[in-house]
Tab-separated table of C-alpha atoms and ligand atoms in Angstrom:
chain	number	residue	atom	x	y	z
U	1	MET	CA	-0.381	0.039	-0.251
U	2	LYS	CA	2.966	2.161	-0.140
U	3	GLY	CA	2.465	5.546	-1.652
U	4	ILE	CA	-1.589	5.621	-1.647
U	5	SER	CA	-2.259	8.047	0.295
U	6	LEU	CA	-6.232	7.284	1.644
U	7	ILE	CA	-8.193	9.623	3.784
U	8	ALA	CA	-11.778	9.456	5.670
U	9	ILE	CA	-14.115	11.874	6.258
U	10	ASN	CA	-16.816	10.793	8.845
U	11	HIS	CA	-19.382	12.228	11.356
U	12	GLY	CA	-21.026	14.498	7.838
U	13	THR	CA	-23.844	14.075	6.249
U	14	ILE	CA	-23.181	13.521	2.370
U	15	ILE	CA	-24.231	15.864	-0.414
U	16	THR	CA	-25.119	14.288	-3.135
U	17	ALA	CA	-26.587	14.774	-6.936
U	18	ASN	CA	-29.552	12.856	-5.892
U	19	GLY	CA	-29.736	12.994	-1.991
U	20	LEU	CA	-28.756	13.236	1.575
U	21	ILE	CA	-27.142	10.172	3.336
U	22	GLN	CA	-26.893	10.677	6.892
U	23	ASP	CA	-23.865	9.298	8.999
U	24	GLY	CA	-21.795	9.384	5.728
U	25	VAL	CA	-18.321	8.199	4.749
U	26	VAL	CA	-16.577	10.065	2.700
U	27	LEU	CA	-13.464	7.417	1.187
U	28	ILE	CA	-10.698	9.670	-0.587
U	29	GLU	CA	-7.404	7.770	-2.355
U	30	ASN	CA	-4.575	9.815	-4.177
U	31	GLY	CA	-7.094	12.696	-4.778
U	32	LEU	CA	-10.333	11.169	-5.755
U	33	ILE	CA	-13.191	9.756	-4.508
U	34	SER	CA	-13.116	6.273	-4.382
U	35	ASP	CA	-15.948	5.595	-2.785
U	36	TYR	CA	-19.428	6.711	-0.128
U	37	GLY	CA	-22.156	6.382	1.507
U	38	GLU	CA	-23.408	5.629	5.193
U	39	ALA	CA	-20.349	4.607	7.971
U	40	SER	CA	-22.162	1.293	8.324
U	41	ARG	CA	-22.330	0.660	4.550
U	42	ILE	CA	-18.397	2.257	4.077
U	43	GLU	CA	-15.227	0.504	6.022
U	44	VAL	CA	-12.393	2.515	6.830
U	45	PRO	CA	-8.978	0.324	6.618
U	46	GLY	CA	-7.296	1.155	9.264
U	47	GLU	CA	-4.009	2.543	7.858
U	48	ALA	CA	-6.542	5.986	6.988
U	49	GLU	CA	-6.285	9.294	8.349
U	50	ILE	CA	-9.745	10.413	9.189
U	51	ILE	CA	-11.385	14.098	9.366
U	52	ASP	CA	-13.910	14.283	11.235
U	53	ALA	CA	-16.844	16.853	9.465
U	54	GLY	CA	-18.074	17.234	13.525
U	55	GLY	CA	-21.147	16.274	12.153
U	56	ALA	CA	-21.748	18.949	8.601
U	57	TYR	CA	-22.403	18.411	5.610
U	58	ILE	CA	-19.971	17.026	2.778
U	59	ALA	CA	-20.434	19.061	-0.327
U	60	PRO	CA	-19.012	19.295	-3.102
U	61	GLY	CA	-16.559	23.047	-4.082
U	62	PHE	CA	-18.812	25.821	-6.136
U	63	VAL	CA	-17.726	25.964	-9.459
U	64	ASP	CA	-18.490	29.628	-10.957
U	65	ILE	CA	-18.756	30.443	-13.968
U	66	HIS	CA	-19.129	34.273	-13.853
U	67	CYS	CA	-17.127	36.225	-11.807
U	68	HIS	CA	-14.664	39.393	-12.247
U	69	GLY	CA	-13.155	40.216	-8.923
U	70	GLY	CA	-12.098	38.555	-5.419
U	71	GLY	CA	-10.133	39.657	-2.349
U	72	GLY	CA	-9.309	43.569	-3.246
U	73	VAL	CA	-8.365	42.393	-7.166
U	74	TRP	CA	-9.699	41.618	-10.829
U	75	SER	CA	-9.515	38.879	-11.620
U	76	TRP	CA	-7.437	38.811	-14.179
U	77	GLU	CA	-4.631	41.278	-13.552
U	78	GLN	CA	-4.518	39.236	-10.688
U	79	PRO	CA	-5.734	35.485	-10.912
U	80	HIS	CA	-3.430	33.370	-8.100
U	81	GLU	CA	-5.223	35.532	-5.336
U	82	PHE	CA	-8.629	35.660	-6.448
U	83	ALA	CA	-8.658	32.425	-7.108
U	84	LEU	CA	-7.547	31.925	-3.509
U	85	ALA	CA	-9.259	34.633	-1.852
U	86	HIS	CA	-12.568	32.450	-3.683
U	87	LEU	CA	-11.234	29.141	-2.315
U	88	LYS	CA	-11.193	30.364	1.401
U	89	HIS	CA	-15.707	30.644	1.068
U	90	GLY	CA	-15.933	27.345	-0.634
U	91	THR	CA	-15.562	28.268	-4.629
U	92	THR	CA	-12.890	25.377	-6.086
U	93	ALA	CA	-13.485	25.769	-9.609
U	94	ILE	CA	-13.631	29.688	-11.351
U	95	LEU	CA	-13.181	31.384	-14.152
U	96	PRO	CA	-11.661	34.559	-13.795
U	97	THR	CA	-14.204	36.942	-15.726
U	98	PHE	CA	-13.179	39.770	-18.421
U	99	THR	CA	-16.050	42.150	-19.111
U	100	TYR	CA	-17.295	44.166	-21.217
U	101	ASN	CA	-14.780	47.797	-19.631
U	102	GLU	CA	-11.425	46.225	-20.853
U	103	SER	CA	-9.423	46.980	-24.545
U	104	ARG	CA	-8.179	44.985	-26.888
U	105	GLU	CA	-4.791	45.856	-25.223
U	106	GLN	CA	-6.116	44.951	-21.446
U	107	VAL	CA	-7.782	41.326	-22.325
U	108	ARG	CA	-4.683	40.523	-24.894
U	109	ARG	CA	-2.787	41.315	-21.694
U	110	GLY	CA	-5.381	39.684	-19.226
U	111	ILE	CA	-5.241	36.585	-21.119
U	112	ARG	CA	-1.378	36.032	-21.067
U	113	THR	CA	-1.800	36.800	-17.290
U	114	ILE	CA	-4.435	34.308	-16.454
U	115	MET	CA	-3.005	31.141	-18.596
U	116	GLU	CA	0.777	31.556	-17.169
U	117	THR	CA	-0.979	31.382	-13.587
U	118	MET	CA	-2.679	28.219	-14.946
U	119	ASP	CA	0.600	27.078	-15.875
U	120	SER	CA	2.610	27.905	-12.905
U	121	GLN	CA	3.622	25.924	-10.052
U	122	LEU	CA	1.826	27.927	-7.601
U	123	PRO	CA	-0.391	26.278	-4.774
U	124	TYR	CA	-4.151	25.253	-5.537
U	125	VAL	CA	-4.050	26.665	-9.612
U	126	GLU	CA	-6.448	24.383	-10.690
U	127	VAL	CA	-8.900	26.137	-9.372
U	128	ILE	CA	-8.959	28.705	-12.372
U	129	ALA	CA	-10.696	26.362	-14.731
U	130	GLY	CA	-10.784	28.953	-17.517
U	131	ILE	CA	-12.054	31.512	-18.895
U	132	HIS	CA	-15.116	33.299	-19.497
U	133	MET	CA	-15.625	36.375	-21.222
U	134	GLU	CA	-18.530	39.061	-20.573
U	135	GLY	CA	-18.143	41.102	-23.847
U	136	PRO	CA	-17.228	42.797	-26.177
U	137	TYR	CA	-19.387	41.850	-28.218
U	138	ILE	CA	-23.107	42.696	-26.752
U	139	ASN	CA	-25.664	45.492	-27.285
U	140	LYS	CA	-24.616	48.934	-26.152
U	141	LYS	CA	-27.499	49.645	-24.690
U	142	TYR	CA	-26.872	47.211	-22.013
U	143	GLY	CA	-24.259	47.961	-20.621
U	144	ALA	CA	-22.186	51.605	-19.304
U	145	VAL	CA	-21.542	54.063	-21.494
U	146	THR	CA	-18.359	54.926	-21.107
U	147	SER	CA	-17.339	51.305	-22.302
U	148	PRO	CA	-15.984	50.340	-25.070
U	149	ILE	CA	-18.530	47.794	-26.315
U	150	ARG	CA	-17.202	47.478	-29.666
U	151	PRO	CA	-18.387	45.576	-32.940
U	152	VAL	CA	-17.777	42.284	-33.724
U	153	ASN	CA	-13.586	41.636	-35.057
U	154	PRO	CA	-12.946	39.028	-36.192
U	155	GLU	CA	-9.131	40.091	-36.375
U	156	GLU	CA	-9.660	39.948	-32.528
U	157	TYR	CA	-11.609	37.299	-31.643
U	158	HIS	CA	-9.022	34.931	-34.107
U	159	GLU	CA	-6.372	36.665	-32.024
U	160	ILE	CA	-7.695	35.756	-28.255
U	161	PHE	CA	-8.639	32.141	-30.025
U	162	GLN	CA	-5.145	31.415	-31.412
U	163	LEU	CA	-3.999	32.770	-27.769
U	164	ALA	CA	-5.961	31.110	-25.532
U	165	GLY	CA	-8.107	28.828	-27.364
U	166	GLU	CA	-10.121	26.177	-25.163
U	167	ARG	CA	-9.086	27.171	-22.251
U	168	ILE	CA	-12.257	30.170	-22.863
U	169	LYS	CA	-14.729	27.952	-21.236
U	170	VAL	CA	-17.829	30.974	-21.530
U	171	TRP	CA	-18.010	33.740	-24.129
U	172	THR	CA	-21.246	36.124	-23.666
U	173	LEU	CA	-22.674	37.924	-26.184
U	174	ALA	CA	-25.590	39.114	-27.716
U	175	PRO	CA	-26.879	37.649	-30.524
U	176	GLU	CA	-28.490	40.412	-32.824
U	177	LEU	CA	-25.104	42.363	-33.601
U	178	ASP	CA	-23.620	41.395	-37.094
U	179	GLY	CA	-20.944	38.997	-37.507
U	180	GLN	CA	-22.403	36.728	-34.450
U	181	GLU	CA	-22.945	33.977	-36.951
U	182	ALA	CA	-19.106	33.570	-38.065
U	183	PHE	CA	-17.515	34.226	-34.178
U	184	ILE	CA	-20.118	32.133	-32.953
U	185	ALA	CA	-19.850	28.746	-35.969
U	186	GLU	CA	-15.392	29.303	-35.845
U	187	GLY	CA	-15.946	29.304	-31.657
U	188	ALA	CA	-17.241	26.195	-32.168
U	189	ARG	CA	-14.852	24.567	-33.226
U	190	TYR	CA	-12.758	25.404	-29.148
U	191	ASN	CA	-16.216	23.475	-27.508
U	192	ILE	CA	-16.910	27.162	-26.086
U	193	SER	CA	-20.155	27.179	-25.046
U	194	PHE	CA	-21.508	30.383	-25.762
U	195	SER	CA	-24.353	32.965	-23.136
U	196	VAL	CA	-26.935	35.855	-23.863
U	197	GLY	CA	-26.353	38.750	-22.062
U	198	HIS	CA	-27.158	42.614	-22.240
U	199	SER	CA	-28.485	41.484	-25.444
U	200	GLU	CA	-31.938	41.962	-26.594
U	201	ALA	CA	-32.075	39.467	-29.260
U	202	THR	CA	-35.440	38.139	-29.991
U	203	ALA	CA	-36.115	33.909	-29.211
U	204	GLU	CA	-35.831	33.148	-32.644
U	205	GLN	CA	-32.427	34.607	-32.645
U	206	ILE	CA	-30.837	33.227	-29.555
U	207	PHE	CA	-32.581	29.359	-30.437
U	208	ARG	CA	-30.649	29.280	-34.079
U	209	TYR	CA	-27.650	29.809	-31.785
U	210	VAL	CA	-28.603	26.588	-29.640
U	211	PRO	CA	-27.121	24.050	-32.352
U	212	PHE	CA	-23.852	26.071	-31.855
U	213	GLY	CA	-23.416	25.703	-28.179
U	214	LEU	CA	-25.323	28.360	-26.580
U	215	ARG	CA	-26.314	26.660	-23.631
U	216	ILE	CA	-26.371	29.754	-21.139
U	217	GLY	CA	-28.694	32.461	-20.214
U	218	CYS	CA	-26.131	35.991	-18.912
U	219	HIS	CA	-27.800	36.851	-15.382
U	220	CYS	CA	-31.297	36.053	-15.815
U	221	THR	CA	-33.719	39.063	-15.548
U	222	ASN	CA	-30.721	40.880	-15.049
U	223	ALA	CA	-29.103	43.750	-18.163
U	224	SER	CA	-31.369	40.979	-19.977
U	225	GLY	CA	-33.325	43.414	-22.442
U	226	THR	CA	-36.286	44.929	-21.287
U	227	THR	CA	-39.658	44.484	-22.400
U	228	PRO	CA	-40.372	47.012	-25.039
U	229	SER	CA	-42.856	49.177	-23.780
U	230	PRO	CA	-45.892	50.274	-25.408
U	231	SER	CA	-45.692	46.223	-26.748
U	232	ARG	CA	-47.307	45.614	-30.419
U	233	TYR	CA	-51.492	44.725	-28.572
U	234	GLY	CA	-51.891	47.638	-25.609
U	235	GLY	CA	-52.281	45.922	-22.527
U	236	THR	CA	-50.185	42.738	-23.300
U	237	ARG	CA	-46.770	41.545	-22.107
U	238	GLU	CA	-43.732	41.437	-24.806
U	239	VAL	CA	-41.630	38.783	-24.480
U	240	GLY	CA	-37.600	39.246	-24.989
U	241	VAL	CA	-34.303	37.230	-24.050
U	242	ASP	CA	-35.275	35.872	-20.417
U	243	GLU	CA	-38.308	34.811	-21.417
U	244	ALA	CA	-36.180	32.466	-24.543
U	245	VAL	CA	-33.874	31.449	-22.011
U	246	LEU	CA	-36.776	30.450	-19.699
U	247	VAL	CA	-38.479	28.434	-22.089
U	248	HIS	CA	-35.297	26.800	-24.458
U	249	ASP	CA	-34.064	23.535	-21.981
U	250	ASP	CA	-30.836	23.559	-23.319
U	251	ILE	CA	-30.148	27.066	-22.234
U	252	PHE	CA	-28.584	27.152	-18.302
U	253	ALA	CA	-29.858	30.263	-16.134
U	254	GLU	CA	-27.231	32.115	-13.987
U	255	VAL	CA	-28.734	33.617	-11.062
U	256	ILE	CA	-26.825	36.235	-8.930
U	257	PRO	CA	-28.378	35.466	-5.260
U	258	ASP	CA	-27.715	39.248	-3.412
U	259	ARG	CA	-28.867	39.439	0.092
U	260	GLU	CA	-30.670	41.813	-0.293
U	261	GLY	CA	-32.919	40.142	-3.800
U	262	ILE	CA	-31.483	43.421	-5.355
U	263	HIS	CA	-30.218	41.370	-8.915
U	264	VAL	CA	-33.305	39.152	-9.085
U	265	ARG	CA	-36.069	39.340	-6.156
U	266	PRO	CA	-37.387	36.812	-4.418
U	267	LEU	CA	-39.790	36.215	-6.146
U	268	MET	CA	-38.183	36.233	-9.143
U	269	LEU	CA	-35.746	33.603	-7.831
U	270	LYS	CA	-39.129	32.171	-6.837
U	271	LEU	CA	-40.192	32.006	-11.123
U	272	ILE	CA	-36.907	31.092	-12.631
U	273	TYR	CA	-36.251	28.087	-10.144
U	274	LYS	CA	-39.914	27.089	-10.576
U	275	THR	CA	-38.981	27.612	-14.540
U	276	LYS	CA	-35.688	26.126	-14.961
U	277	GLY	CA	-35.350	23.469	-12.141
U	278	ALA	CA	-32.892	22.753	-10.221
U	279	ASP	CA	-30.623	20.594	-13.506
U	280	ARG	CA	-31.169	24.056	-14.890
U	281	VAL	CA	-30.344	27.276	-12.387
U	282	ILE	CA	-26.774	27.988	-12.442
U	283	ILE	CA	-25.721	29.960	-9.004
U	284	ILE	CA	-22.917	33.058	-9.997
U	285	THR	CA	-21.267	35.736	-8.142
U	286	ASP	CA	-20.532	38.261	-10.479
U	287	ALA	CA	-18.204	39.577	-8.263
U	288	MET	CA	-16.346	42.510	-8.463
U	289	PRO	CA	-12.764	42.951	-6.637
U	290	SER	CA	-14.343	44.363	-2.930
U	291	ALA	CA	-15.502	40.759	-2.729
U	292	GLY	CA	-14.173	38.083	-0.044
U	293	GLU	CA	-13.053	41.066	1.737
U	294	ASP	CA	-14.456	41.641	5.407
U	295	ASN	CA	-17.220	44.808	4.233
U	296	GLY	CA	-18.755	44.205	7.761
U	297	ASP	CA	-21.693	43.923	7.287
U	298	VAL	CA	-22.322	46.093	4.716
U	299	SER	CA	-24.125	45.280	1.235
U	300	ASP	CA	-23.578	42.353	-0.980
U	301	VAL	CA	-24.427	44.616	-4.118
U	302	ASN	CA	-22.006	46.748	-5.961
U	303	TRP	CA	-22.423	50.630	-7.406
U	304	ASN	CA	-20.665	52.051	-10.386
U	305	HIS	CA	-20.347	55.934	-9.429
U	306	LEU	CA	-22.968	56.503	-11.542
U	307	GLY	CA	-24.906	53.969	-9.049
U	308	GLN	CA	-26.069	51.787	-11.520
U	309	LEU	CA	-26.227	48.469	-10.431
U	310	ALA	CA	-22.786	46.772	-11.091
U	311	GLY	CA	-22.280	43.125	-9.774
U	312	SER	CA	-21.641	42.315	-6.520
U	313	ARG	CA	-19.595	41.625	-4.068
U	314	LEU	CA	-20.904	38.184	-2.993
U	315	THR	CA	-18.813	35.190	-2.365
U	316	MET	CA	-20.801	31.597	-3.423
U	317	ASP	CA	-20.762	30.417	0.528
U	318	GLU	CA	-23.630	33.684	0.676
U	319	ALA	CA	-24.689	33.806	-2.635
U	320	VAL	CA	-25.401	29.192	-2.214
U	321	ARG	CA	-27.848	30.192	1.628
U	322	ASN	CA	-29.362	33.335	-0.530
U	323	MET	CA	-30.798	31.011	-3.020
U	324	MET	CA	-31.885	28.760	-0.078
U	325	ARG	CA	-33.025	31.638	1.837
U	326	HIS	CA	-35.595	33.089	-1.292
U	327	ALA	CA	-36.951	30.372	-2.665
U	328	SER	CA	-36.895	28.119	-0.512
U	329	VAL	CA	-34.357	25.708	-1.898
U	330	GLY	CA	-33.139	22.561	-0.558
U	331	TRP	CA	-29.401	21.453	-0.228
U	332	VAL	CA	-29.122	18.329	-2.094
U	333	GLU	CA	-30.708	21.038	-4.990
U	334	VAL	CA	-28.825	24.138	-4.288
U	335	PHE	CA	-25.665	21.999	-5.142
U	336	ARG	CA	-26.764	21.442	-8.665
U	337	MET	CA	-27.376	25.099	-9.149
U	338	ALA	CA	-24.171	25.964	-7.215
U	339	SER	CA	-21.264	22.865	-8.305
U	340	LEU	CA	-22.760	20.298	-11.041
U	341	ASN	CA	-25.089	22.737	-12.601
U	342	PRO	CA	-21.852	24.782	-13.287
U	343	ALA	CA	-19.120	21.687	-14.107
U	344	LYS	CA	-21.782	20.229	-16.883
U	345	VAL	CA	-21.856	23.890	-19.139
U	346	ILE	CA	-18.510	24.636	-19.459
U	347	GLN	CA	-17.491	20.016	-19.584
U	348	LEU	CA	-15.656	19.601	-16.079
U	349	ASP	CA	-18.310	17.552	-14.838
U	350	HIS	CA	-16.129	13.794	-15.345
U	351	ARG	CA	-13.716	15.428	-12.906
U	352	ILE	CA	-15.812	17.723	-10.804
U	353	GLY	CA	-19.010	19.259	-9.804
U	354	SER	CA	-20.330	16.917	-6.992
U	355	ILE	CA	-19.577	13.685	-5.037
U	356	GLU	CA	-19.304	10.748	-7.466
U	357	LYS	CA	-16.332	7.848	-7.300
U	358	GLY	CA	-13.843	8.581	-9.364
U	359	LYS	CA	-14.216	12.876	-8.752
U	360	LEU	CA	-12.172	14.976	-7.863
U	361	ALA	CA	-12.320	15.093	-3.771
U	362	ASN	CA	-12.401	19.022	-4.068
U	363	LEU	CA	-15.264	20.133	-1.854
U	364	VAL	CA	-16.979	21.712	0.610
U	365	ILE	CA	-17.947	20.966	4.659
U	366	VAL	CA	-20.444	23.470	5.744
U	367	ASP	CA	-22.768	23.681	8.809
U	368	GLU	CA	-26.464	24.094	9.087
U	369	GLU	CA	-26.184	28.414	7.526
U	370	VAL	CA	-23.569	27.640	5.158
U	371	ASN	CA	-21.128	28.739	7.409
U	372	VAL	CA	-18.074	27.081	5.334
U	373	LYS	CA	-15.616	24.656	8.088
U	374	LYS	CA	-13.588	23.172	5.386
U	375	VAL	CA	-12.201	23.445	1.845
U	376	MET	CA	-10.474	20.595	-0.057
U	377	LEU	CA	-9.049	20.314	-3.592
U	378	SER	CA	-7.914	16.537	-4.458
U	379	GLY	CA	-8.348	15.579	-1.137
U	380	ARG	CA	-5.811	17.974	1.261
U	381	ILE	CA	-7.692	19.933	2.448
U	382	VAL	CA	-6.646	23.713	2.513
U	383	HIS	CA	-9.145	25.690	4.533
U	384	GLU	CA	-10.030	25.623	7.497
U	385	THR	CA	-11.701	27.461	10.256
U	386	ASN	CA	-10.904	28.239	13.630
U	387	GLU	CA	-13.864	27.717	15.424
U	388	SER	CA	-14.998	24.582	16.788
U	389	SER	CA	-17.528	22.794	14.322
U	390	THR	CA	-20.669	22.337	15.354
U	391	ARG	CA	-22.063	19.758	16.553
E	401	ZN	ZN1	-20.523	39.922	-15.166
């Protein structure tokens, strides 16, 4: 048995994608989940190192596919610091996400920085799972007036594909812009999941791109078009991007569940959850650099200098807590939305996103209030809180 590392986590409730296992044990062999189940069924080898979950929940680490910053830094400027700030809150896979405010030169430099970090030997860089481009080819009406939003430019996107290729996991765009068809067709070759956002595309325009990999509705009900008013027929309601996203079974809906229900009102969260179901909602933070810093008890949303809503200060643990509270979502369902669904949409669910045999032991141990007690990457504890655990 030499050279094999064996770890057993016991005294916890395991959250699987299909149910809870009370008094569960998770066995980890060389960083991978080798077995899990009720304590009475799992035989713990004598040489295994024991980690006591202290009666808390043992769950898959969070996967955040839409996150701009954290720990005081922008994700493309200091990706390592950014990833560590979110790791402490249980996010074990993250996509550094560009905004539509970066110039072509800033994007180029940022991509190089992210890729150098991913290829480095820095501790825990494996948390960085790829890149999300939120723009720049979005509809000007749904972005800040001053930002360098630009027309679809083949020369620019060729350069980005050359540079990053399959490391780009998500690309948010407005389907109604000229030139998107050629762009999406080319992006499909890199397995990119496209996201409709900052857009007022029609349902037909959106659905046409689903076969090319349009799989996400970017922060549903935020900057996702407005119902044209007055509508074609007085006293009726037009349909827009959100309705198209809610209706199509192959499109996931991202949501930002902040504490005060500002990005998405609690009733709207319930509506999205009810319509899409636990398999098609993805919880994101859309976080800015101030996320993950000790803000005291200030609001978890972020406003720009013009007083407009501009992302959040959320970390995934808090977003999950808010989702459970606002939309009465249970443990199993909330972890599908915060771990498995995002892992699926970036096609990494064969490695991460749920507690299953053969997947990486990227885990988070949380108490009843979703306070993070321990964070594990490939079976190693990378963060734990000091206070004694709940029991
Ligand atoms: Zn964003």
